[in-house]
Amino acid sequence: MPHFCTLIPGDGIGPEVAHAAVKAVNATGVDISWKLAELNETIILESGKTLPPHVLYSLNETRVGLKGPVTTPVAGGFQSVNVALRKALDLFANVRPVRTLPGIKTRFEDVRIDMVIFRENTEDLYSGLEHEVVQDVVTSLKVITRAASERIANYAFGYARKNHRKKVVAIHKANIMKLADGLFLRCCREVAERFKDIEYKELIVDNASMQLVMRPETFDILLLPNLYGDIVSDLAAGLVGGLGIVPGANMGATHAVFEAVHGSAPDIAGKGKANPTALMLSAVMMLTHLGEAAAASKLQNAVESVYAEGKNVTSDVGGSASTDEFTEAVVKAIKGQPS
Ligand code: NAI
């Protein structure tokens, strides 16, 4: 039986990186039947629905998705597709491993960065509860609940234990948002009590941002509410070479959607310049989730070997290869590995 996976190419550079990732996954020899679910700005505007039924239908059938970015209009227009998808499927944990890749020039060449970011994915300021009280006065509600905070904390500590990680740091602003972030922090502390084998620390988000830039190698597992998690994960991506190389997963109890951290990059869309590494490494996470460990490590090793060689990397990481040239090099590296 093949694995059935929903493929959402998205828009902007989405179709380019999705095509590349599928090519690389298929080259590993894993048996996947891809179910295409188109989702982009035009479909959303024409259907009048942020999440058209065909996308939800497909994900409810397969329970596993590989997703490219989808453009969200800024300051107006429709709601974010990603936020809607995470809420609809209760994808409560956003997981972003941030690791040094061999051969990529960064500001931190003498240190090895290896952290995993756990961001709560369903509430906080992303609840979309905004209200114009009177003209030019707007409120935006930050919602933090015990249920969601405990769930993400349990997930992060559980991952830490399972993957032999040593330290979890909860990141917050409870000195100012004493009730909201205070509740998040209390839940983290309570969960930490049940994981005595894992070291637990807390950092205020502004200090955490500075520490990440000054001593990134000291971070292991980061545990954050939604908004700080969103911002800090892009900061962390910058430490290892940028948005083009950092993968991500949105995990729920029943569904999982794997997607890169980056957006639809309209500035380079259609130019053959997009780096598909982030989505390829998201596919590695997907293969692991599907129990295809051998295929996952084949793809991971192939990507790393192309970077270590350094001849076929894209311009965002200092090379001059096109999306297709990079993808061909990865496919060749996969085929060159013993099966
Ligand atoms: P962006 O991530 O699309 O681009 C930021 C910068 O990074 C740009 O200079 C872009 O060229 C570069 N970049 C991003 N991904 C790259 C890749 N794979 N290879 C090479 N360079 C890459 O962020 P931006 O411009 O803020 O957002 C554009 C649109 O994407 C917005 O509508 C936003 O809402 C949406 N977005 C969607 C996401 C999703 O669907 N998961 C996540 C983040 C943003």
PDB file of N, CA and C and ligand atoms in Angstrom, residues 13 17 67-74 82 86 234 243-244 259-268 273-276 278 314 316, ligand 1:
ATOM      1  N   ILE A  13       6.633  31.167  -5.059  1.00  0.00           N
ATOM      2  CA  ILE A  13       7.637  30.129  -5.328  1.00  0.00           C
ATOM      3  C   ILE A  13       7.145  28.727  -4.918  1.00  0.00           C
ATOM      4  N   VAL A  17       9.128  25.043  -5.514  1.00  0.00           N
ATOM      5  CA  VAL A  17       9.790  24.253  -4.459  1.00  0.00           C
ATOM      6  C   VAL A  17       9.045  22.943  -4.199  1.00  0.00           C
ATOM      7  N   LYS A  67       3.146  21.032   2.162  1.00  0.00           N
ATOM      8  CA  LYS A  67       2.522  22.285   1.719  1.00  0.00           C
ATOM      9  C   LYS A  67       3.535  23.366   1.377  1.00  0.00           C
ATOM     10  N   GLY A  68       3.339  23.987   0.228  1.00  0.00           N
ATOM     11  CA  GLY A  68       4.119  25.169  -0.131  1.00  0.00           C
ATOM     12  C   GLY A  68       3.461  26.400   0.480  1.00  0.00           C
ATOM     13  N   PRO A  69       4.129  27.551   0.393  1.00  0.00           N
ATOM     14  CA  PRO A  69       3.572  28.767   0.998  1.00  0.00           C
ATOM     15  C   PRO A  69       2.384  29.315   0.211  1.00  0.00           C
ATOM     16  N   VAL A  70       1.511  30.027   0.909  1.00  0.00           N
ATOM     17  CA  VAL A  70       0.376  30.689   0.274  1.00  0.00           C
ATOM     18  C   VAL A  70       0.399  32.164   0.675  1.00  0.00           C
ATOM     19  N   THR A  71       0.255  33.035  -0.319  1.00  0.00           N
ATOM     20  CA  THR A  71       0.300  34.479  -0.071  1.00  0.00           C
ATOM     21  C   THR A  71      -0.886  34.924   0.785  1.00  0.00           C
ATOM     22  N   THR A  72      -0.593  35.755   1.785  1.00  0.00           N
ATOM     23  CA  THR A  72      -1.665  36.363   2.595  1.00  0.00           C
ATOM     24  C   THR A  72      -1.560  37.876   2.430  1.00  0.00           C
ATOM     25  N   PRO A  73      -2.660  38.535   2.029  1.00  0.00           N
ATOM     26  CA  PRO A  73      -2.574  39.990   1.899  1.00  0.00           C
ATOM     27  C   PRO A  73      -2.269  40.647   3.240  1.00  0.00           C
ATOM     28  N   VAL A  74      -1.492  41.724   3.201  1.00  0.00           N
ATOM     29  CA  VAL A  74      -1.115  42.420   4.440  1.00  0.00           C
ATOM     30  C   VAL A  74      -2.127  43.543   4.712  1.00  0.00           C
ATOM     31  N   ASN A  82      -2.778  29.719   6.493  1.00  0.00           N
ATOM     32  CA  ASN A  82      -2.034  28.861   7.430  1.00  0.00           C
ATOM     33  C   ASN A  82      -2.695  28.852   8.794  1.00  0.00           C
ATOM     34  N   ARG A  86      -4.390  25.545  10.474  1.00  0.00           N
ATOM     35  CA  ARG A  86      -3.936  25.069  11.790  1.00  0.00           C
ATOM     36  C   ARG A  86      -5.115  24.963  12.745  1.00  0.00           C
ATOM     37  N   ASP A 234      12.036  32.876  12.665  1.00  0.00           N
ATOM     38  CA  ASP A 234      12.714  33.517  11.529  1.00  0.00           C
ATOM     39  C   ASP A 234      14.094  34.011  11.951  1.00  0.00           C
ATOM     40  N   LEU A 243      15.873  31.723   5.365  1.00  0.00           N
ATOM     41  CA  LEU A 243      14.580  31.041   5.295  1.00  0.00           C
ATOM     42  C   LEU A 243      14.567  29.893   4.289  1.00  0.00           C
ATOM     43  N   GLY A 244      15.464  29.948   3.324  1.00  0.00           N
ATOM     44  CA  GLY A 244      15.461  28.932   2.262  1.00  0.00           C
ATOM     45  C   GLY A 244      15.835  27.539   2.727  1.00  0.00           C
ATOM     46  N   GLU A 259       5.651  21.933   6.199  1.00  0.00           N
ATOM     47  CA  GLU A 259       5.866  23.083   5.309  1.00  0.00           C
ATOM     48  C   GLU A 259       7.117  23.849   5.724  1.00  0.00           C
ATOM     49  N   ALA A 260       7.686  24.546   4.742  1.00  0.00           N
ATOM     50  CA  ALA A 260       8.869  25.356   5.016  1.00  0.00           C
ATOM     51  C   ALA A 260       8.479  26.555   5.879  1.00  0.00           C
ATOM     52  N   VAL A 261       9.471  27.178   6.493  1.00  0.00           N
ATOM     53  CA  VAL A 261       9.214  28.361   7.319  1.00  0.00           C
ATOM     54  C   VAL A 261       8.916  29.584   6.433  1.00  0.00           C
ATOM     55  N   HIS A 262       9.496  29.588   5.230  1.00  0.00           N
ATOM     56  CA  HIS A 262       9.410  30.800   4.408  1.00  0.00           C
ATOM     57  C   HIS A 262       8.027  31.014   3.784  1.00  0.00           C
ATOM     58  N   GLY A 263       7.831  32.219   3.229  1.00  0.00           N
ATOM     59  CA  GLY A 263       6.591  32.558   2.545  1.00  0.00           C
ATOM     60  C   GLY A 263       6.709  32.368   1.037  1.00  0.00           C
ATOM     61  N   SER A 264       5.816  33.023   0.306  1.00  0.00           N
ATOM     62  CA  SER A 264       5.712  32.784  -1.137  1.00  0.00           C
ATOM     63  C   SER A 264       6.738  33.571  -1.956  1.00  0.00           C
ATOM     64  N   ALA A 265       7.555  34.367  -1.285  1.00  0.00           N
ATOM     65  CA  ALA A 265       8.674  35.100  -1.906  1.00  0.00           C
ATOM     66  C   ALA A 265       8.334  35.670  -3.286  1.00  0.00           C
ATOM     67  N   PRO A 266       7.358  36.594  -3.345  1.00  0.00           N
ATOM     68  CA  PRO A 266       6.954  37.129  -4.656  1.00  0.00           C
ATOM     69  C   PRO A 266       8.102  37.794  -5.417  1.00  0.00           C
ATOM     70  N   ASP A 267       9.131  38.259  -4.682  1.00  0.00           N
ATOM     71  CA  ASP A 267      10.257  38.943  -5.355  1.00  0.00           C
ATOM     72  C   ASP A 267      11.064  38.010  -6.257  1.00  0.00           C
ATOM     73  N   ILE A 268      11.025  36.698  -6.003  1.00  0.00           N
ATOM     74  CA  ILE A 268      11.819  35.786  -6.852  1.00  0.00           C
ATOM     75  C   ILE A 268      10.948  34.722  -7.544  1.00  0.00           C
ATOM     76  N   LYS A 273      14.909  30.783  -9.077  1.00  0.00           N
ATOM     77  CA  LYS A 273      15.951  31.092  -8.072  1.00  0.00           C
ATOM     78  C   LYS A 273      15.640  30.502  -6.706  1.00  0.00           C
ATOM     79  N   ALA A 274      14.408  30.005  -6.521  1.00  0.00           N
ATOM     80  CA  ALA A 274      13.985  29.577  -5.171  1.00  0.00           C
ATOM     81  C   ALA A 274      14.816  28.401  -4.680  1.00  0.00           C
ATOM     82  N   ASN A 275      15.139  28.447  -3.427  1.00  0.00           N
ATOM     83  CA  ASN A 275      15.859  27.348  -2.802  1.00  0.00           C
ATOM     84  C   ASN A 275      14.839  26.334  -2.253  1.00  0.00           C
ATOM     85  N   PRO A 276      14.815  25.110  -2.764  1.00  0.00           N
ATOM     86  CA  PRO A 276      13.811  24.138  -2.292  1.00  0.00           C
ATOM     87  C   PRO A 276      14.243  23.350  -1.061  1.00  0.00           C
ATOM     88  N   ALA A 278      14.324  23.998   2.141  1.00  0.00           N
ATOM     89  CA  ALA A 278      13.426  24.020   3.300  1.00  0.00           C
ATOM     90  C   ALA A 278      12.276  23.034   3.118  1.00  0.00           C
ATOM     91  N   THR A 314      21.957  27.370  -4.343  1.00  0.00           N
ATOM     92  CA  THR A 314      21.244  28.521  -4.910  1.00  0.00           C
ATOM     93  C   THR A 314      21.797  29.858  -4.373  1.00  0.00           C
ATOM     94  N   ASP A 316      20.587  32.392  -2.671  1.00  0.00           N
ATOM     95  CA  ASP A 316      20.313  32.879  -1.313  1.00  0.00           C
ATOM     96  C   ASP A 316      21.354  32.397  -0.316  1.00  0.00           C
TER      97      ASP A 316
HETATM   98  P1  NAI B   1       9.083  35.403   2.408  1.00  0.00           P
HETATM   99  O1  NAI B   1       9.526  34.288   3.294  1.00  0.00           O
HETATM  100  O2  NAI B   1       8.202  35.017   1.289  1.00  0.00           O
HETATM  101  O3  NAI B   1      10.365  36.149   1.808  1.00  0.00           O
HETATM  102  C1  NAI B   1      11.324  36.824   2.627  1.00  0.00           C
HETATM  103  C2  NAI B   1      12.655  36.925   1.876  1.00  0.00           C
HETATM  104  O4  NAI B   1      13.288  35.634   1.857  1.00  0.00           O
HETATM  105  C3  NAI B   1      12.493  37.344   0.421  1.00  0.00           C
HETATM  106  O5  NAI B   1      13.584  38.145   0.063  1.00  0.00           O
HETATM  107  C4  NAI B   1      12.546  36.040  -0.348  1.00  0.00           C
HETATM  108  O6  NAI B   1      13.037  36.151  -1.671  1.00  0.00           O
HETATM  109  C5  NAI B   1      13.486  35.194   0.511  1.00  0.00           C
HETATM  110  N1  NAI B   1      13.125  33.776   0.458  1.00  0.00           N
HETATM  111  C6  NAI B   1      12.082  33.178   1.067  1.00  0.00           C
HETATM  112  N2  NAI B   1      12.040  31.886   0.773  1.00  0.00           N
HETATM  113  C7  NAI B   1      13.072  31.639  -0.055  1.00  0.00           C
HETATM  114  C8  NAI B   1      13.549  30.462  -0.720  1.00  0.00           C
HETATM  115  N3  NAI B   1      12.953  29.266  -0.578  1.00  0.00           N
HETATM  116  N4  NAI B   1      14.634  30.590  -1.527  1.00  0.00           N
HETATM  117  C9  NAI B   1      15.262  31.778  -1.657  1.00  0.00           C
HETATM  118  N5  NAI B   1      14.868  32.910  -1.056  1.00  0.00           N
HETATM  119  C10 NAI B   1      13.780  32.847  -0.265  1.00  0.00           C
HETATM  120  O7  NAI B   1       8.372  36.463   3.342  1.00  0.00           O
HETATM  121  P2  NAI B   1       7.461  37.717   2.968  1.00  0.00           P
HETATM  122  O8  NAI B   1       8.012  38.418   1.769  1.00  0.00           O
HETATM  123  O9  NAI B   1       7.327  38.440   4.233  1.00  0.00           O
HETATM  124  O10 NAI B   1       6.045  37.084   2.633  1.00  0.00           O
HETATM  125  C11 NAI B   1       5.542  36.890   1.305  1.00  0.00           C
HETATM  126  C12 NAI B   1       4.159  36.261   1.399  1.00  0.00           C
HETATM  127  O11 NAI B   1       4.242  34.928   1.943  1.00  0.00           O
HETATM  128  C13 NAI B   1       3.173  37.016   2.293  1.00  0.00           C
HETATM  129  O12 NAI B   1       1.926  37.053   1.639  1.00  0.00           O
HETATM  130  C14 NAI B   1       3.088  36.187   3.538  1.00  0.00           C
HETATM  131  O13 NAI B   1       1.866  36.316   4.212  1.00  0.00           O
HETATM  132  C15 NAI B   1       3.253  34.786   2.966  1.00  0.00           C
HETATM  133  N6  NAI B   1       3.752  33.803   3.927  1.00  0.00           N
HETATM  134  C16 NAI B   1       3.251  32.545   3.826  1.00  0.00           C
HETATM  135  C17 NAI B   1       3.718  31.558   4.674  1.00  0.00           C
HETATM  136  C18 NAI B   1       3.148  30.199   4.516  1.00  0.00           C
HETATM  137  O14 NAI B   1       2.322  29.968   3.649  1.00  0.00           O
HETATM  138  N7  NAI B   1       3.583  29.239   5.310  1.00  0.00           N
HETATM  139  C19 NAI B   1       4.737  31.815   5.699  1.00  0.00           C
HETATM  140  C20 NAI B   1       5.257  33.169   5.671  1.00  0.00           C
HETATM  141  C21 NAI B   1       4.753  34.118   4.816  1.00  0.00           C
END
